[in-house]
Every structure is written in C-alpha cells, then in structure tokens.
CSV table of N, CA, C and O in Angstrom, one decimal:
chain,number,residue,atom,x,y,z
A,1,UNK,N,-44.9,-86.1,-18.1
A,1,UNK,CA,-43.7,-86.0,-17.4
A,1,UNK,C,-42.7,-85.1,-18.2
A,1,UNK,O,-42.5,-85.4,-19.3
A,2,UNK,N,-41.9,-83.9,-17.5
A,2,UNK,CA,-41.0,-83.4,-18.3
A,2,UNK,C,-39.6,-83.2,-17.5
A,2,UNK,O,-39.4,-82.4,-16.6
A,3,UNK,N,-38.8,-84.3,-18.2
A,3,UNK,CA,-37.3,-84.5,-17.4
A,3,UNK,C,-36.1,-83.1,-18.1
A,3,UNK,O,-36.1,-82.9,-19.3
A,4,UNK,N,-35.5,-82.5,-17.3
A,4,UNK,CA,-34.6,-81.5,-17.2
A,4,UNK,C,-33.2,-82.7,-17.5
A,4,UNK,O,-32.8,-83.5,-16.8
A,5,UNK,N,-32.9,-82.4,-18.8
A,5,UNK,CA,-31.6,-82.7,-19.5
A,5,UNK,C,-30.5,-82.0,-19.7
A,5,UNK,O,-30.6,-81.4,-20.7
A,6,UNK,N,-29.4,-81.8,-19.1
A,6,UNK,CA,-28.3,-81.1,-19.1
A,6,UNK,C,-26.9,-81.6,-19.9
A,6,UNK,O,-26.5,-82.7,-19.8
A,7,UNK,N,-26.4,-80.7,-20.6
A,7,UNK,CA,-25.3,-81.1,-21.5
A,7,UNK,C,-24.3,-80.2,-21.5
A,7,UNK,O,-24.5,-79.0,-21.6
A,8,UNK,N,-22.9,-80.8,-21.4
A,8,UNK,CA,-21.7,-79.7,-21.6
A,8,UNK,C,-21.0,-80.8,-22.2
A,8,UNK,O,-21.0,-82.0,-22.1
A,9,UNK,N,-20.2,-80.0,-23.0
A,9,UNK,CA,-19.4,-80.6,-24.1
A,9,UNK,C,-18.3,-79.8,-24.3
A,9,UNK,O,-18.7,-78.8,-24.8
A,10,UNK,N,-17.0,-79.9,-24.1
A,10,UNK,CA,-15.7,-78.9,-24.2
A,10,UNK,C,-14.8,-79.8,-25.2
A,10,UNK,O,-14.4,-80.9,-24.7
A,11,UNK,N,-14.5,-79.5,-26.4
A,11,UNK,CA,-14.1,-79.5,-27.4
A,11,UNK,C,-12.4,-79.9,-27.1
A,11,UNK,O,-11.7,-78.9,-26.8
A,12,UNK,N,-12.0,-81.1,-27.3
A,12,UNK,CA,-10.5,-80.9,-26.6
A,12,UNK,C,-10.0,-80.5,-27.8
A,12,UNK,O,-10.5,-80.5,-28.9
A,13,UNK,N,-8.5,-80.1,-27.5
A,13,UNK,CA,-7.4,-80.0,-28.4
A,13,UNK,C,-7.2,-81.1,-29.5
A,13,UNK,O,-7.9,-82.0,-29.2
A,14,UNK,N,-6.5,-81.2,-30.4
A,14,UNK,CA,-6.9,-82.4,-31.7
A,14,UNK,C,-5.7,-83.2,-31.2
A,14,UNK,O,-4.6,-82.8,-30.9
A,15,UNK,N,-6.1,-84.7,-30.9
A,15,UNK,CA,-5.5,-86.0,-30.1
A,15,UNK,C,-4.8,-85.5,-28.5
A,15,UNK,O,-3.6,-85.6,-28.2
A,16,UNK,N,-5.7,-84.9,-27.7
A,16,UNK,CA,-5.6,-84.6,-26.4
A,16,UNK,C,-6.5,-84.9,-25.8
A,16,UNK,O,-7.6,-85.2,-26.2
A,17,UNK,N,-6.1,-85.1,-24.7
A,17,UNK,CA,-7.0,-85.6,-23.1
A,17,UNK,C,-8.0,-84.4,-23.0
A,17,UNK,O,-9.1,-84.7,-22.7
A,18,UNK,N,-7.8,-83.0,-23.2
A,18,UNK,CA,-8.0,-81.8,-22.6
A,18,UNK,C,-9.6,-81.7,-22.8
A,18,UNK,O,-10.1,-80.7,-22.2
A,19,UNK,N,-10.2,-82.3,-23.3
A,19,UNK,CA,-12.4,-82.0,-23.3
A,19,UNK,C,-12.9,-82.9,-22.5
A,19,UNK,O,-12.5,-83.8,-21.7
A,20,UNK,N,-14.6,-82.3,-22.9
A,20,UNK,CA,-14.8,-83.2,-21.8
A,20,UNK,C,-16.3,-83.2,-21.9
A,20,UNK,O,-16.8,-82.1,-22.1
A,21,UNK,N,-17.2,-84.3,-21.8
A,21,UNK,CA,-18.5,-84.4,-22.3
A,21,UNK,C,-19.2,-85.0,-21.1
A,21,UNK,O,-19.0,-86.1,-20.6
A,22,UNK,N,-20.3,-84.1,-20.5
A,22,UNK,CA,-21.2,-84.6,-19.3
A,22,UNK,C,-22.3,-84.3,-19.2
A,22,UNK,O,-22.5,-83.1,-19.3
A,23,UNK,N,-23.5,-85.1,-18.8
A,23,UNK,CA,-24.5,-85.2,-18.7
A,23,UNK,C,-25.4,-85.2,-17.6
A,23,UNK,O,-25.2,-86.0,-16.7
A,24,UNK,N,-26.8,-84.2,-17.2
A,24,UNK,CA,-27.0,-84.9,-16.7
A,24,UNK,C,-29.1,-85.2,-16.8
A,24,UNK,O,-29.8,-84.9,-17.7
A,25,UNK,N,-29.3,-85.6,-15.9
A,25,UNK,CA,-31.2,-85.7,-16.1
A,25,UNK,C,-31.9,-85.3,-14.6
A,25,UNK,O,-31.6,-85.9,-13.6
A,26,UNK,N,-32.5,-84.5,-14.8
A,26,UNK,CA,-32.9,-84.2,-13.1
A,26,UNK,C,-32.2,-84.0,-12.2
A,26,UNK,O,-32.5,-84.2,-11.0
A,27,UNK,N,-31.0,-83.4,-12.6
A,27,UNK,CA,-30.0,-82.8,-11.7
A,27,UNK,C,-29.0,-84.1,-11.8
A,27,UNK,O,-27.9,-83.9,-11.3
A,28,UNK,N,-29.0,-85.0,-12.3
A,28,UNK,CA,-28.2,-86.4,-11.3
A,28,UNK,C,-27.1,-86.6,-12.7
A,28,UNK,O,-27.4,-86.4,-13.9
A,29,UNK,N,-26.1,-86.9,-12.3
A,29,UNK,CA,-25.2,-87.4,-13.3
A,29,UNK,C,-25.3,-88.6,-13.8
A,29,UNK,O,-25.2,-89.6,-13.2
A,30,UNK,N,-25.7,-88.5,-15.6
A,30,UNK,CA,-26.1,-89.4,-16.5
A,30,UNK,C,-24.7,-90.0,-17.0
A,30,UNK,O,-24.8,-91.3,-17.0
A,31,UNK,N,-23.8,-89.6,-17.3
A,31,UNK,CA,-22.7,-89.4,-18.3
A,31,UNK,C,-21.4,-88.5,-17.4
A,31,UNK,O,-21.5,-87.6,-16.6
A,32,UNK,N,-20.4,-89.0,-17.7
A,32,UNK,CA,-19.6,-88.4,-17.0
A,32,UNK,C,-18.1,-88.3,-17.7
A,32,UNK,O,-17.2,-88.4,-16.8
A,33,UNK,N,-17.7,-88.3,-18.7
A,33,UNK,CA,-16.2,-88.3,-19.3
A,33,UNK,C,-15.3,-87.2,-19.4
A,33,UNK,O,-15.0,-86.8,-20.5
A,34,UNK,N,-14.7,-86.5,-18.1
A,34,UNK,CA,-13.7,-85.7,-18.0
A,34,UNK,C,-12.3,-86.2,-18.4
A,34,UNK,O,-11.9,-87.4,-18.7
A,35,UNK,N,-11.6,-85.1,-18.4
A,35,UNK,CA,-10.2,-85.2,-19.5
A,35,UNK,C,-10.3,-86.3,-20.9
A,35,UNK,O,-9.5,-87.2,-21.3
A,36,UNK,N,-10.9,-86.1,-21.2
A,36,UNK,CA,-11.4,-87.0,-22.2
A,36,UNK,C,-10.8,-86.4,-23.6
A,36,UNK,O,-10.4,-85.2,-23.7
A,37,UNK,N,-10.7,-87.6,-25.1
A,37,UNK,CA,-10.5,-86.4,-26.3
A,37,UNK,C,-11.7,-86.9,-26.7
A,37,UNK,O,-12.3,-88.0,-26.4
A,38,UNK,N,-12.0,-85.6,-27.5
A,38,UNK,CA,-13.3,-85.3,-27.8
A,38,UNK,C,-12.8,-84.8,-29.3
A,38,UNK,O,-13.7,-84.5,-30.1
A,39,UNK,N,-12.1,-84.8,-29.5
A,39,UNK,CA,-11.7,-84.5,-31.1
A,39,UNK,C,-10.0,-85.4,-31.7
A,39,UNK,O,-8.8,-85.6,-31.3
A,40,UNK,N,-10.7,-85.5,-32.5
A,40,UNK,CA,-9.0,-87.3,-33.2
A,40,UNK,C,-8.0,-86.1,-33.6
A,40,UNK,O,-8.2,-85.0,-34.2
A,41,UNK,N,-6.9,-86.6,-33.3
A,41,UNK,CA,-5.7,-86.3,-33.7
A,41,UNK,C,-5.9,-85.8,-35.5
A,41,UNK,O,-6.5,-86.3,-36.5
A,42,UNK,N,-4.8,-84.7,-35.3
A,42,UNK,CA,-5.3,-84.2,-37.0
A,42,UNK,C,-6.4,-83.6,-37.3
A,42,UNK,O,-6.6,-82.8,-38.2
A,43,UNK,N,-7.2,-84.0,-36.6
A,43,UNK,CA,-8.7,-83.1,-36.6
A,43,UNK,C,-8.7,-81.7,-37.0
A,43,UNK,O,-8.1,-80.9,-36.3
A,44,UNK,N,-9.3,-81.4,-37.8
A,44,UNK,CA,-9.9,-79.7,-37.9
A,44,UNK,C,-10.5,-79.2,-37.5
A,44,UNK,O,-10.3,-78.1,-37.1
A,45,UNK,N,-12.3,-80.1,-37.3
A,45,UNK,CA,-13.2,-79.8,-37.2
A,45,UNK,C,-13.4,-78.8,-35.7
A,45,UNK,O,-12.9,-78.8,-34.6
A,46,UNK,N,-14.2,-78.0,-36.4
A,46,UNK,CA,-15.0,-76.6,-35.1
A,46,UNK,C,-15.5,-77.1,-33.8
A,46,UNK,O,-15.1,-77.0,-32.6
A,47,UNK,N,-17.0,-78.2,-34.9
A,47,UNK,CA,-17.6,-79.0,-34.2
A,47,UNK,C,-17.6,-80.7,-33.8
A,47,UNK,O,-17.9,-81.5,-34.7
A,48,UNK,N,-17.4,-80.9,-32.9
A,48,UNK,CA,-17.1,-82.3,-33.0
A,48,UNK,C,-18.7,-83.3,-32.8
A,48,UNK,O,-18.9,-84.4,-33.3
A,49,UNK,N,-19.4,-82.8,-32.2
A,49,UNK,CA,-20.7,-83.3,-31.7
A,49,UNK,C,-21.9,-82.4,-32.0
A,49,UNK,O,-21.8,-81.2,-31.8
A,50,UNK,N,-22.7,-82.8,-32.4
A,50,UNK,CA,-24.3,-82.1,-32.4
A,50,UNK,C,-25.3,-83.0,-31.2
A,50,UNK,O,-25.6,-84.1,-31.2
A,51,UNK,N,-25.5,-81.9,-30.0
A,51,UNK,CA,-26.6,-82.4,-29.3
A,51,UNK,C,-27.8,-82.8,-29.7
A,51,UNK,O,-27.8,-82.6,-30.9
A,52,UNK,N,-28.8,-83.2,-29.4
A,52,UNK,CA,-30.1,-83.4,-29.7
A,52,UNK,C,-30.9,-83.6,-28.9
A,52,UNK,O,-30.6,-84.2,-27.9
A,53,UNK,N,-32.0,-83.1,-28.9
A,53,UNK,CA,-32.6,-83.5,-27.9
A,53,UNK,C,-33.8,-84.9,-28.1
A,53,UNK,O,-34.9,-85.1,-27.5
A,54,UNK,N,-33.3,-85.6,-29.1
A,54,UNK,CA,-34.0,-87.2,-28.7
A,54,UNK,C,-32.3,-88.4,-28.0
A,54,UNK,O,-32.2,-89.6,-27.8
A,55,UNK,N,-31.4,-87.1,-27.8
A,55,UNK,CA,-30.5,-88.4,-27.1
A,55,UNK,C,-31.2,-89.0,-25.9
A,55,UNK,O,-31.8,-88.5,-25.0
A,56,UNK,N,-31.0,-90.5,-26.3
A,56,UNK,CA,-31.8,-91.3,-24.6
A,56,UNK,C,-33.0,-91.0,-25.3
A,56,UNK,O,-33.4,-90.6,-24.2
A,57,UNK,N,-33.9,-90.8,-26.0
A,57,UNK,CA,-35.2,-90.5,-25.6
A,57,UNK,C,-35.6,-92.1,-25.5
A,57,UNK,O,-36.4,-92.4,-24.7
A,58,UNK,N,-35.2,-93.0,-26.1
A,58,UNK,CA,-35.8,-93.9,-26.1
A,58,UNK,C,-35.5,-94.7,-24.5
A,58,UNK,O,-36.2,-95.7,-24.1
A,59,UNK,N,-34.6,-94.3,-24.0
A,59,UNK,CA,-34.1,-94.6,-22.4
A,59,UNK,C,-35.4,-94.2,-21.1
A,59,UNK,O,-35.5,-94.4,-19.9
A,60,UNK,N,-36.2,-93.6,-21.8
A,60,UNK,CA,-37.0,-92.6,-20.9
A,60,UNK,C,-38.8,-92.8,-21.4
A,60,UNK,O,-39.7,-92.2,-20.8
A,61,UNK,N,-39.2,-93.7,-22.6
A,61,UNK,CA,-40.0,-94.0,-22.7
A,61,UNK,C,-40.9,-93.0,-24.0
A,61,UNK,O,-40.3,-92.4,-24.8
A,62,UNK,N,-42.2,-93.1,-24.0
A,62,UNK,CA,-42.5,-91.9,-25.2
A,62,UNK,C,-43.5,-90.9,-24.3
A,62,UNK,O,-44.0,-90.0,-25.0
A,63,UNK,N,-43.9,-90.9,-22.9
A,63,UNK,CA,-44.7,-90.5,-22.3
A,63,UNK,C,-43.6,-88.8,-21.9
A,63,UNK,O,-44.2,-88.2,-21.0
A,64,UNK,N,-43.0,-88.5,-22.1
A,64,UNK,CA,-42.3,-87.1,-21.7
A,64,UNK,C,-42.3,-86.4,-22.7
A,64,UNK,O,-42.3,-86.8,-23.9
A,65,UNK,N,-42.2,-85.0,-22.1
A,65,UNK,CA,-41.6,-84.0,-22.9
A,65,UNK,C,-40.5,-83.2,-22.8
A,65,UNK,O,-39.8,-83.0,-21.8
A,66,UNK,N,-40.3,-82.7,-24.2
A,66,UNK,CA,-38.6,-82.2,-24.1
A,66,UNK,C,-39.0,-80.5,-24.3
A,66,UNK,O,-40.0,-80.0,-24.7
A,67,UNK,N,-38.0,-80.1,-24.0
A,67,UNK,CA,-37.8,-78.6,-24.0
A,67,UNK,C,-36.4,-78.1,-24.0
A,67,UNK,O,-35.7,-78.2,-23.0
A,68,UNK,N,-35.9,-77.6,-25.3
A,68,UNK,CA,-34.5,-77.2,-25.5
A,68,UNK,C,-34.1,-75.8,-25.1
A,68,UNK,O,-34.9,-74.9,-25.4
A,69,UNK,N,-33.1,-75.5,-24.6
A,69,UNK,CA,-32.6,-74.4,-24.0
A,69,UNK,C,-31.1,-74.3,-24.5
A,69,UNK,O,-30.4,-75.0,-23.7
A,70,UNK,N,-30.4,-73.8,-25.4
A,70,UNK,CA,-29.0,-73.8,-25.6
A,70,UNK,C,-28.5,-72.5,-25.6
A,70,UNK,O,-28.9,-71.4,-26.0
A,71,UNK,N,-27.3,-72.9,-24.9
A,71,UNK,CA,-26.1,-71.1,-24.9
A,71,UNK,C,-24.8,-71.7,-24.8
A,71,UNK,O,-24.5,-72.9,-24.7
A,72,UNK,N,-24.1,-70.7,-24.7
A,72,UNK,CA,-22.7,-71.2,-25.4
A,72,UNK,C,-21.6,-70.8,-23.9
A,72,UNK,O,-20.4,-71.0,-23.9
C-alpha cells in the first residue's frame, strides 16, 4: 500500500497568529491549524519544524510505503 502524504507549513511571525500547518493523506484532510503560531514570541529560529516522513507512520501500520517529494 502506498499512501500520498501532503504537508505545508508557513512559518508565522515570532508570537503571531499569522502560520499555519496542514496536512493531508490521500487527498483528505489529516491536520488542519490555520492562523495558528507556529513560531514563540522572541523566537529567531529560520526553522521551526522538520518534516519527516515517519510522522503517523505508526497511525498507518508497517505494511506501506513512503516516498518523499519536497519543494519550497
């Protein structure tokens, strides 16, 4: 079985609503947190999150395969 995993992640402003992290698996919405902060007040950092592709793996069993595709 090979499930199609989708990820966007927009980096908010440091202690703002303004990012936003969403998911999804086979087209369907997994995850959903718009206007969200995604980065702490005071914050510097570039990156706030590293995707992976074993997030959920264990949600989905050990019978699948993954295949990573990343662009910016």
């Amino acid at each position: 079985m090979i499930l199609e995993v989708d990820y966007y992640y927009k980096l908010s402003t440091p202690g703002a609503t303004d990012g936003a992290f969403r998911t999804w698996v086979d087209n369907v919405v997994n995850a959903d947190l718009a206007s969200g902060m995604t980065r702490d007040a005071g914050s510097t950092a570039k990156i706030d999150y590293v995707m992976s592709p074993f997030d959920g793996l264990d949600s989905y069993g050990l019978q699948i395969s993954i295949a990573v595709w990343i662009d910016d």
